[in-house]
PDB file of C-alpha atoms in Angstrom:
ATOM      1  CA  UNK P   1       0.000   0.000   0.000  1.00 85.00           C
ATOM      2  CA  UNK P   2       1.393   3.289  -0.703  1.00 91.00           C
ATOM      3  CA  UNK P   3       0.193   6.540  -0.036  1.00 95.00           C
ATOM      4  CA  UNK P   4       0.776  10.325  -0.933  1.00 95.00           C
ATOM      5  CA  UNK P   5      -1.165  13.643  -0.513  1.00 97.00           C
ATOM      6  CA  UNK P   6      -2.580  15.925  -3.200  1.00 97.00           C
ATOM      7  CA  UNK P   7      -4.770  17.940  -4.272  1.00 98.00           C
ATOM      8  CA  UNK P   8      -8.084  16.725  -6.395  1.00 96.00           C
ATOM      9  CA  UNK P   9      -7.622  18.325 -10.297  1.00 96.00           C
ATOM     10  CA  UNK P  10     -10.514  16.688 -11.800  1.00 93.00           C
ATOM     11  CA  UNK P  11     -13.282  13.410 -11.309  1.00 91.00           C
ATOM     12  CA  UNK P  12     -15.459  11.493 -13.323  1.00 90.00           C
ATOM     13  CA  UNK P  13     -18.064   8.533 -12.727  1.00 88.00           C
ATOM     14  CA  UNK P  14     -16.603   4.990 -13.303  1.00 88.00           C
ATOM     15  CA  UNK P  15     -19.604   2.845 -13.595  1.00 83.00           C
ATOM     16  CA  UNK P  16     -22.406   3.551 -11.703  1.00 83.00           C
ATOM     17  CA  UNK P  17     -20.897   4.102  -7.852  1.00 85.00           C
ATOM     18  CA  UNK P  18     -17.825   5.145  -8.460  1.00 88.00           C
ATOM     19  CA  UNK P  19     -15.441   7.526  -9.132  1.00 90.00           C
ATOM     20  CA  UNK P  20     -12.195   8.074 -10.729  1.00 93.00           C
ATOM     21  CA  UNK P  21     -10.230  10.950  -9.458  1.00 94.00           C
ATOM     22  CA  UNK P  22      -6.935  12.851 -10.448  1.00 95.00           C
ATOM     23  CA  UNK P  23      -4.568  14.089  -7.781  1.00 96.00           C
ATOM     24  CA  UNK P  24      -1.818  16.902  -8.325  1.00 97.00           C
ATOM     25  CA  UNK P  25       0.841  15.206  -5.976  1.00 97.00           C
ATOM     26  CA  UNK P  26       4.440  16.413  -4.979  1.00 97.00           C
ATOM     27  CA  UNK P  27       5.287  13.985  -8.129  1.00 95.00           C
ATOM     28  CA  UNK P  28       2.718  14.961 -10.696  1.00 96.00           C
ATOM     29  CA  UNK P  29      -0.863  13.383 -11.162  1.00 95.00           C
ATOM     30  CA  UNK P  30      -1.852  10.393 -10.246  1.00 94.00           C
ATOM     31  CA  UNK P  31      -5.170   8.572 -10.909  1.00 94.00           C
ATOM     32  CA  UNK P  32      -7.180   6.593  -8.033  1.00 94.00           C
ATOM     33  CA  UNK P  33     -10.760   4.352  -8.179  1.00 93.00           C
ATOM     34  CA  UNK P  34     -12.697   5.344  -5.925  1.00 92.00           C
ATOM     35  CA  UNK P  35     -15.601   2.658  -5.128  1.00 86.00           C
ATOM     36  CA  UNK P  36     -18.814   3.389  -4.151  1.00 78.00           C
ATOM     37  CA  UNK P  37     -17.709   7.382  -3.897  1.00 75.00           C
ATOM     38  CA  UNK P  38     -21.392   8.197  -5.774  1.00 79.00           C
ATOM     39  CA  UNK P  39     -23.376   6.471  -3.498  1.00 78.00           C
ATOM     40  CA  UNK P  40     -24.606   9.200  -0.619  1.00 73.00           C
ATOM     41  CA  UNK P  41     -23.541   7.167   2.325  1.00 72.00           C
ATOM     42  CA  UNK P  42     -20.012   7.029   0.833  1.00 73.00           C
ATOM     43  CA  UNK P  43     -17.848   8.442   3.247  1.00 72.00           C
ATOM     44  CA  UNK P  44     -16.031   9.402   0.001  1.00 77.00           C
ATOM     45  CA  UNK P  45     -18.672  10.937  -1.570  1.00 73.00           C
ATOM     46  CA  UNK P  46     -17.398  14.572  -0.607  1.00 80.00           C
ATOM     47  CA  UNK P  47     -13.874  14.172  -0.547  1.00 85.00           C
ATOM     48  CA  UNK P  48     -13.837  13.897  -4.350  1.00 85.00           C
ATOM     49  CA  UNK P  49     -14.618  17.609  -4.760  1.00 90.00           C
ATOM     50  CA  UNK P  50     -12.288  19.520  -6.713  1.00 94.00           C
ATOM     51  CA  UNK P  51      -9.970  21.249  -4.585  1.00 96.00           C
ATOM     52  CA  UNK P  52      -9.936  19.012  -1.703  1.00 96.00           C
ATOM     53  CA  UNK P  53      -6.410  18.658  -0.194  1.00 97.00           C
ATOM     54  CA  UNK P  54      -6.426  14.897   0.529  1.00 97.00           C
ATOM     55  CA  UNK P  55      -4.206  12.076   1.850  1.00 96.00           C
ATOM     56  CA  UNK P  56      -5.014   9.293  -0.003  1.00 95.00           C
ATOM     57  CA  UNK P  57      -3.868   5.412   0.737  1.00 94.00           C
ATOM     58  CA  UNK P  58      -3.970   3.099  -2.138  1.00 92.00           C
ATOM     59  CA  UNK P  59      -3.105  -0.210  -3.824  1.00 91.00           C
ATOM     60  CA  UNK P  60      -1.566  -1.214  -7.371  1.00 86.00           C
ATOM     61  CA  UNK P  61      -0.401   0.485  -9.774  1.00 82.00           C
ATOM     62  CA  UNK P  62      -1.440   2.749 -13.429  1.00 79.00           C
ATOM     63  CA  UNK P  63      -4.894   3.592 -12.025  1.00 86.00           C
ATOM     64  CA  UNK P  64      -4.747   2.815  -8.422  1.00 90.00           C
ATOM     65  CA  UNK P  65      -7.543   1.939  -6.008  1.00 91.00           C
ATOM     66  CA  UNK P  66      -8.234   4.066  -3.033  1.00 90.00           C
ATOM     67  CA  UNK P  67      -8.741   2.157   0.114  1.00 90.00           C
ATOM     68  CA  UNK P  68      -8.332   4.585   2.278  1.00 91.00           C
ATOM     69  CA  UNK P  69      -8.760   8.979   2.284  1.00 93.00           C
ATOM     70  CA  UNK P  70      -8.103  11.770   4.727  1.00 94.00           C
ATOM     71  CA  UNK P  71      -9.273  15.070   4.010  1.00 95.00           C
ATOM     72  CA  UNK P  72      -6.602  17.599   4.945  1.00 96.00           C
ATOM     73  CA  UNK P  73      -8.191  20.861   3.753  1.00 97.00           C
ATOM     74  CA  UNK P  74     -11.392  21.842   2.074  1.00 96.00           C
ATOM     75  CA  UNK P  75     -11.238  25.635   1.370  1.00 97.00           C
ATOM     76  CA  UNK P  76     -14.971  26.208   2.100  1.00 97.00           C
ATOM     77  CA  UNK P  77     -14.399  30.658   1.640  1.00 97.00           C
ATOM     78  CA  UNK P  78     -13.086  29.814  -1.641  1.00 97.00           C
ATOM     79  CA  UNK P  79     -15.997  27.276  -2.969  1.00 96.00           C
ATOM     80  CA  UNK P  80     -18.565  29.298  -1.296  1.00 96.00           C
ATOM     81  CA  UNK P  81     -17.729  32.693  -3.164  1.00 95.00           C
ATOM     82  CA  UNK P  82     -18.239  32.241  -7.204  1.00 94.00           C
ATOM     83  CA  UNK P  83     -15.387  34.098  -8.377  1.00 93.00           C
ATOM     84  CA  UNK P  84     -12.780  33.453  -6.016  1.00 95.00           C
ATOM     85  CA  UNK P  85     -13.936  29.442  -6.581  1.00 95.00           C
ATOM     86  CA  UNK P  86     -13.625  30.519 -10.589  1.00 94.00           C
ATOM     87  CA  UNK P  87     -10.241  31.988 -10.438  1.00 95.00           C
ATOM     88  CA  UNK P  88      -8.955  28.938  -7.946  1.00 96.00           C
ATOM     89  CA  UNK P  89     -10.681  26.471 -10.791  1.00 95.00           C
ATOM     90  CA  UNK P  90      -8.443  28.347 -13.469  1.00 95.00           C
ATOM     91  CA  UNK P  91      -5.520  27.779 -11.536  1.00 96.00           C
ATOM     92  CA  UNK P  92      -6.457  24.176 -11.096  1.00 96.00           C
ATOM     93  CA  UNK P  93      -7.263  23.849 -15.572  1.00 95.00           C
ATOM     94  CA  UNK P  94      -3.621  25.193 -15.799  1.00 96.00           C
ATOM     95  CA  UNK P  95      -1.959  22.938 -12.685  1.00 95.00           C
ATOM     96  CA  UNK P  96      -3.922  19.840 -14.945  1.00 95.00           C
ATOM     97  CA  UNK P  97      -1.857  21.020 -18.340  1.00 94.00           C
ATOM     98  CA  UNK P  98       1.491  20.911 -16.889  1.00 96.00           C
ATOM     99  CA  UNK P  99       0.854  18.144 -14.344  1.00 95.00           C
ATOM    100  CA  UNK P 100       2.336  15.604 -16.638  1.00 93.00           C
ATOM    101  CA  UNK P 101       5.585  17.951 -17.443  1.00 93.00           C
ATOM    102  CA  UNK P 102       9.171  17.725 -16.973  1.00 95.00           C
ATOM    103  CA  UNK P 103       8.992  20.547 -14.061  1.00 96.00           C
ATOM    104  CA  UNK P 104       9.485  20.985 -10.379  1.00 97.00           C
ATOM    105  CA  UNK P 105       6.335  19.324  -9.009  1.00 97.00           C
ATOM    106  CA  UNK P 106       7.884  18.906  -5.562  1.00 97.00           C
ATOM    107  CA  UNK P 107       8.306  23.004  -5.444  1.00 97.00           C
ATOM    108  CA  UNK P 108       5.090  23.396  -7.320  1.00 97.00           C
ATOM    109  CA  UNK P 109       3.119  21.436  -5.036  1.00 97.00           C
ATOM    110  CA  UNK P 110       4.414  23.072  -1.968  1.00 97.00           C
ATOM    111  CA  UNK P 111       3.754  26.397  -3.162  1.00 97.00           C
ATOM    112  CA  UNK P 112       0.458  25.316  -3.936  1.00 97.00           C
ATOM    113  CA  UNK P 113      -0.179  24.202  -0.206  1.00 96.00           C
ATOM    114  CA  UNK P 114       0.754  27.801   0.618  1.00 96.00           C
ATOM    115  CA  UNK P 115      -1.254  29.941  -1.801  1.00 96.00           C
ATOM    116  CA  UNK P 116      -4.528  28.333  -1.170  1.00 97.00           C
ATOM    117  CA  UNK P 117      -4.863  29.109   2.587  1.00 96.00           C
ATOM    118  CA  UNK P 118      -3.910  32.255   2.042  1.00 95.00           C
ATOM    119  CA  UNK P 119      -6.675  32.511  -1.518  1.00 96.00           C
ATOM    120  CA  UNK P 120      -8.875  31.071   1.010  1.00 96.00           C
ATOM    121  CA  UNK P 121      -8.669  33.977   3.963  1.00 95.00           C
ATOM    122  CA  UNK P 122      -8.064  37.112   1.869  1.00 94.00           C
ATOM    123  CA  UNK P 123     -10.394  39.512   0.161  1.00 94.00           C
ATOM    124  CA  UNK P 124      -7.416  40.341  -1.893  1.00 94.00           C
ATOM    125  CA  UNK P 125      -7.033  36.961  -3.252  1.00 95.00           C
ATOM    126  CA  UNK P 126      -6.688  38.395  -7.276  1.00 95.00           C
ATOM    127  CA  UNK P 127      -2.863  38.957  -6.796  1.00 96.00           C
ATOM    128  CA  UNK P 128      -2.157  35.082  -5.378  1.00 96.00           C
ATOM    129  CA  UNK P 129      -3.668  33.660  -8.853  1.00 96.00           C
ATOM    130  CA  UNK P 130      -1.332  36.191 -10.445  1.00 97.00           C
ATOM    131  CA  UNK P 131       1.400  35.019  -8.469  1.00 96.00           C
ATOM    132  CA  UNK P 132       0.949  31.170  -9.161  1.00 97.00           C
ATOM    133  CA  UNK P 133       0.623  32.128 -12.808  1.00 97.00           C
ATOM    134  CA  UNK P 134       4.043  34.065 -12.863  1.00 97.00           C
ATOM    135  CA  UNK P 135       5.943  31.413 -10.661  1.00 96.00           C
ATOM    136  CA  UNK P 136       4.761  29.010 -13.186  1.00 97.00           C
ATOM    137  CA  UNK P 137       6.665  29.945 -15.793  1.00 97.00           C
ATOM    138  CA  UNK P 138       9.743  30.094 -14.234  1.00 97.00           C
ATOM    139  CA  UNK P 139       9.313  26.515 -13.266  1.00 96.00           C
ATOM    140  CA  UNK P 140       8.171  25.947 -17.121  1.00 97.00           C
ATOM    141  CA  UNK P 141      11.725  28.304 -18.145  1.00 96.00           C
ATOM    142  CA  UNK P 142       9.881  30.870 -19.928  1.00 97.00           C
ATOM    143  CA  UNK P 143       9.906  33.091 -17.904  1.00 97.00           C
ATOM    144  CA  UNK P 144       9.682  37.075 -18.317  1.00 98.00           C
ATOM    145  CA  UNK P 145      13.056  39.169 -18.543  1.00 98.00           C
ATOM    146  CA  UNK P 146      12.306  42.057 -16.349  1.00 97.00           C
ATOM    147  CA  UNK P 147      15.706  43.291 -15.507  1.00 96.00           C
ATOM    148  CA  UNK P 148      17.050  44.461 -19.015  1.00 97.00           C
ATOM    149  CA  UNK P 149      15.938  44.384 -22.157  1.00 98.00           C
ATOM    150  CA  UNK P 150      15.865  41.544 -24.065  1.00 98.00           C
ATOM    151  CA  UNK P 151      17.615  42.375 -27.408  1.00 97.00           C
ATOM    152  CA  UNK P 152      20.797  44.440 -26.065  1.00 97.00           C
ATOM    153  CA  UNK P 153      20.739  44.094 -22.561  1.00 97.00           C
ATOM    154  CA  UNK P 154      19.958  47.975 -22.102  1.00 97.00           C
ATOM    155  CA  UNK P 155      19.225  48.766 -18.381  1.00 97.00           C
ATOM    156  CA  UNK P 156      16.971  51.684 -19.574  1.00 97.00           C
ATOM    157  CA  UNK P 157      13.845  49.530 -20.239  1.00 98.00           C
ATOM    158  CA  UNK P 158      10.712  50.764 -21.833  1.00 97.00           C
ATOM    159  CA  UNK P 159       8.204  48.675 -21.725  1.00 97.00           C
ATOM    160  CA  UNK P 160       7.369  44.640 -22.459  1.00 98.00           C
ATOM    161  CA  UNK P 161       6.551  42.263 -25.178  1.00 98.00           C
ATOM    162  CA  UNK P 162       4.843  39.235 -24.884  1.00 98.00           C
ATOM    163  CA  UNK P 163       6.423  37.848 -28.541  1.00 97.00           C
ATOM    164  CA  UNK P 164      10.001  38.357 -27.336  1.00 97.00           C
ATOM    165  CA  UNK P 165       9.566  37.222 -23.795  1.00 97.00           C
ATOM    166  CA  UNK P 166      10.834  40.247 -21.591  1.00 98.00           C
ATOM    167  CA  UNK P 167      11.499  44.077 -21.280  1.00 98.00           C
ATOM    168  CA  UNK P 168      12.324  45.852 -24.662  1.00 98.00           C
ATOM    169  CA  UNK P 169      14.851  49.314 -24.665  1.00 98.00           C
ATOM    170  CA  UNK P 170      13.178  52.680 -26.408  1.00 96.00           C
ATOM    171  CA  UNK P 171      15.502  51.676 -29.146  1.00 97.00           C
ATOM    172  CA  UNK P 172      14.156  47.738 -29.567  1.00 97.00           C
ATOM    173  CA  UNK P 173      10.157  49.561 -28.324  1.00 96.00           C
ATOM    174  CA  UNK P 174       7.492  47.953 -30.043  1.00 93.00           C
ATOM    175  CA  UNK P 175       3.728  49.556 -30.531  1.00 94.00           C
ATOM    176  CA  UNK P 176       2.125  46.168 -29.657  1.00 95.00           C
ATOM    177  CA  UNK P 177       4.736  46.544 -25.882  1.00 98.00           C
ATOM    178  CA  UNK P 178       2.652  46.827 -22.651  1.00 98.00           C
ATOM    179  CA  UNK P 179       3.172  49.765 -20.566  1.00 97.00           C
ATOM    180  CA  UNK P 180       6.474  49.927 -18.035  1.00 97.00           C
ATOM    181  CA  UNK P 181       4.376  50.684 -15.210  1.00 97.00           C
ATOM    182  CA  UNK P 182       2.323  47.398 -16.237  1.00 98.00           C
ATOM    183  CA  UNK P 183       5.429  45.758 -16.550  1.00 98.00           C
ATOM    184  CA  UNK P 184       6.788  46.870 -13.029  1.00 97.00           C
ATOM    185  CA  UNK P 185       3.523  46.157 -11.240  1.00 97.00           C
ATOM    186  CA  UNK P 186       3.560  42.571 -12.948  1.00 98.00           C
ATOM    187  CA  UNK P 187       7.343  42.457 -11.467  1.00 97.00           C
ATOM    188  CA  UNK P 188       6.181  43.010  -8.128  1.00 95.00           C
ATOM    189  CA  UNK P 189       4.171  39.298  -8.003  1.00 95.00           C
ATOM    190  CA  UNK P 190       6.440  37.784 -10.110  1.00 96.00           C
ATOM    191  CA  UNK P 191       9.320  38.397  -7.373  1.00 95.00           C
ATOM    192  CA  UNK P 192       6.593  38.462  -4.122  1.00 94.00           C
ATOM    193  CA  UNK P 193       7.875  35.595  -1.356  1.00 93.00           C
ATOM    194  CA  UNK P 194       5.152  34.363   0.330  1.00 92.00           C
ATOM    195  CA  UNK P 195       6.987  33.454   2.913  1.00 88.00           C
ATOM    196  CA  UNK P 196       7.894  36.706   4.283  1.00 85.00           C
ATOM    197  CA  UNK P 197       5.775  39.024   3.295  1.00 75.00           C
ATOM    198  CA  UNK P 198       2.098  39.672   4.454  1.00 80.00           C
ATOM    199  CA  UNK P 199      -0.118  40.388   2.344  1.00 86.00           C
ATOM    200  CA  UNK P 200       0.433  41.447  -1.693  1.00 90.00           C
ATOM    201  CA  UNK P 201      -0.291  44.833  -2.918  1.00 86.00           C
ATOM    202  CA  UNK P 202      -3.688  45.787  -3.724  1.00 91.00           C
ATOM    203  CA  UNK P 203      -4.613  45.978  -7.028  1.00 94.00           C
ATOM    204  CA  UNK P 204      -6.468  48.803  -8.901  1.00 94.00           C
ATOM    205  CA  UNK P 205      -9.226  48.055 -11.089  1.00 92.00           C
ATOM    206  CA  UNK P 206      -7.331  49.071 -14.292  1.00 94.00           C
ATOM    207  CA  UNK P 207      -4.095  47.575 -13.319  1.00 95.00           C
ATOM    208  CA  UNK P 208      -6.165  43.696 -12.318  1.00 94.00           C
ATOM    209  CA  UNK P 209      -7.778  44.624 -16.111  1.00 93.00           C
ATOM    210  CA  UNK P 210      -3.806  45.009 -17.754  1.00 95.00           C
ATOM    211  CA  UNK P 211      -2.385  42.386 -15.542  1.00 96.00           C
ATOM    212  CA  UNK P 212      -5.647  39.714 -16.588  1.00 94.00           C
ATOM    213  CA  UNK P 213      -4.697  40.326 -20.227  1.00 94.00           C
ATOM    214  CA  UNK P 214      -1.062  40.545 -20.335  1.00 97.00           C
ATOM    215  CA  UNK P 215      -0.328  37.431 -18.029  1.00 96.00           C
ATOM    216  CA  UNK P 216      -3.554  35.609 -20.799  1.00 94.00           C
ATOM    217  CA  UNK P 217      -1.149  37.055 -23.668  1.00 96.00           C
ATOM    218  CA  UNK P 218       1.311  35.877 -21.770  1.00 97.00           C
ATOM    219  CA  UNK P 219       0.007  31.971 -21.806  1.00 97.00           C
ATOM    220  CA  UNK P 220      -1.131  31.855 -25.027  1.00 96.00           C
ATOM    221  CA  UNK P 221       1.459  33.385 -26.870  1.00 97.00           C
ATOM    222  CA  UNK P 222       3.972  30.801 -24.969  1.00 97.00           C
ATOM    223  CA  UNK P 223       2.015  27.623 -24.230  1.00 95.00           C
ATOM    224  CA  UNK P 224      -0.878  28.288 -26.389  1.00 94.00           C
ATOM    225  CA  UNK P 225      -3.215  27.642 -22.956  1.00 91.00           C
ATOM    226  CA  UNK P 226      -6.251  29.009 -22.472  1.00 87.00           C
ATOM    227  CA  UNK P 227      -8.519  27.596 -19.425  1.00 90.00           C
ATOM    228  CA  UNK P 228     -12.421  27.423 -20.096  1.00 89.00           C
ATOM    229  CA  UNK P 229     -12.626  28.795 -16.125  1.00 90.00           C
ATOM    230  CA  UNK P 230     -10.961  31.754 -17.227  1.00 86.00           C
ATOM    231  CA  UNK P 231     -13.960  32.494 -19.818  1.00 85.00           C
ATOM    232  CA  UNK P 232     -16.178  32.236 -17.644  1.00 87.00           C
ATOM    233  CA  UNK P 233     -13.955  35.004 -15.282  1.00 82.00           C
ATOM    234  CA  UNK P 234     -14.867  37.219 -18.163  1.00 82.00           C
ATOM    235  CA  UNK P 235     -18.373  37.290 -17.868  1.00 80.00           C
ATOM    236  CA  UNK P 236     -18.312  37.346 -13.977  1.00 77.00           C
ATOM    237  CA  UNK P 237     -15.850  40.240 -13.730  1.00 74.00           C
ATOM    238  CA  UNK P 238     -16.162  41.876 -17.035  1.00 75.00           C
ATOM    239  CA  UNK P 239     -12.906  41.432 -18.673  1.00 71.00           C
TER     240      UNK P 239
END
């Protein structure tokens, strides 16, 4: 019997009582049966819900049989209020797309276990999805150059494109670039440490707006990802 923790990315019905569930561990996904999870005196019947932080013992190997599960953490702030549950579910699309990847899952996962506590007792939970987002790519290696810019290695940066992966000079400046201050604001989450530091920097309407579509430029331009939670963020938030 082995047994890990993680944290549930998706479900679907196996048959008609039970469940198959995927799990974002320290390792990557793994797969587990669940029996009997859709019956509704399954003890297992609401540990399946996405999101659930679980400890889960099981038995073979490929798809694996639970036979036994521990809920560690539910997040009931973030299910109960739409869009913060919306913006975690985005996070969770993109955690399923690179779950099978060549990346840091170990670091991944553990900065997962921090961000979601802290999504789940903050008002100002917009800038900890931004956050996960821009550690992400570092851990994918694409990330952003914000120090200098990208073409000569000018100091005097004016603002950033998405196509050429960083900070441009006024010499290398492109009209499609997004604003410095933009830039500099989205430098601020990319280099926040959760660890030490409180609380992130509240957001202004216009600057959540820029941020939203440069860090979705961002993705698609780069991994050609676009999460069906995040459409839905449109409509609920208006951009």
């Amino acid at each position: 019997m082995t047994e890990t923790t993680g944290f549930v990315l998706k479900r679907m019905d196996y048959k008609e009582t039970s469940k198959i569930i995927f799990v974002y561990t320290p390792t990557g996904r793994e797969s587990y049966l669940v029996h009997g999870a859709n019956k509704f005196t399954s003890p297992f019947l609401a540990q399946a819900e996405i999101l659930n932080l679980l400890n889960v013992k099981s038995e073979g190997k490929g798809l694996k049989t639970a036979k036994n599960i521990e809920t560690k953490a539910r997040y009931p702030h973030i299910k109960d209020n739409l869009e913060k549950y919306t913006y975690a579910l985005h996070l969770f699309e993109i955690l399923q797309n690179v779950a099978d990847a060549e990346i840091d899952h170990a670091k991944l996962f553990g900065f997962m276990e921090k961000l979601l506590p802290k999504m789940e007792e903050s008002d100002n939970y917009i800038p900890y999805a931004y956050m996960f987002e821009s550690k992400l790519l570092y851990l994918l290696g694409i990330q952003p150059e914000f120090r200098e810019c990208v073409v000569c290695k000018s100091k005097e940066v004016a603002g950033l494109s998405v196509p050429d992966g960083g900070m441009l000079c006024q010499e290398h400046y492109r009209e499609s670039c997004y604003p410095l201050t933009l830039a500099r604001e989205w430098m601020r989450l990319y280099y926040f440490d959760i660890n030490k530091e409180a609380e992130p920097p509240l957001l202004s309407y216009d600057t959540a707006v820029g941020l939203r579509r440069l860090l979705d430029d961002y993705y698609r331009y780069h991994l050609n990802m676009r999460t069906k939670s995040r459409q839905v963020l449109e409509g609920l938030l208006g951009y």
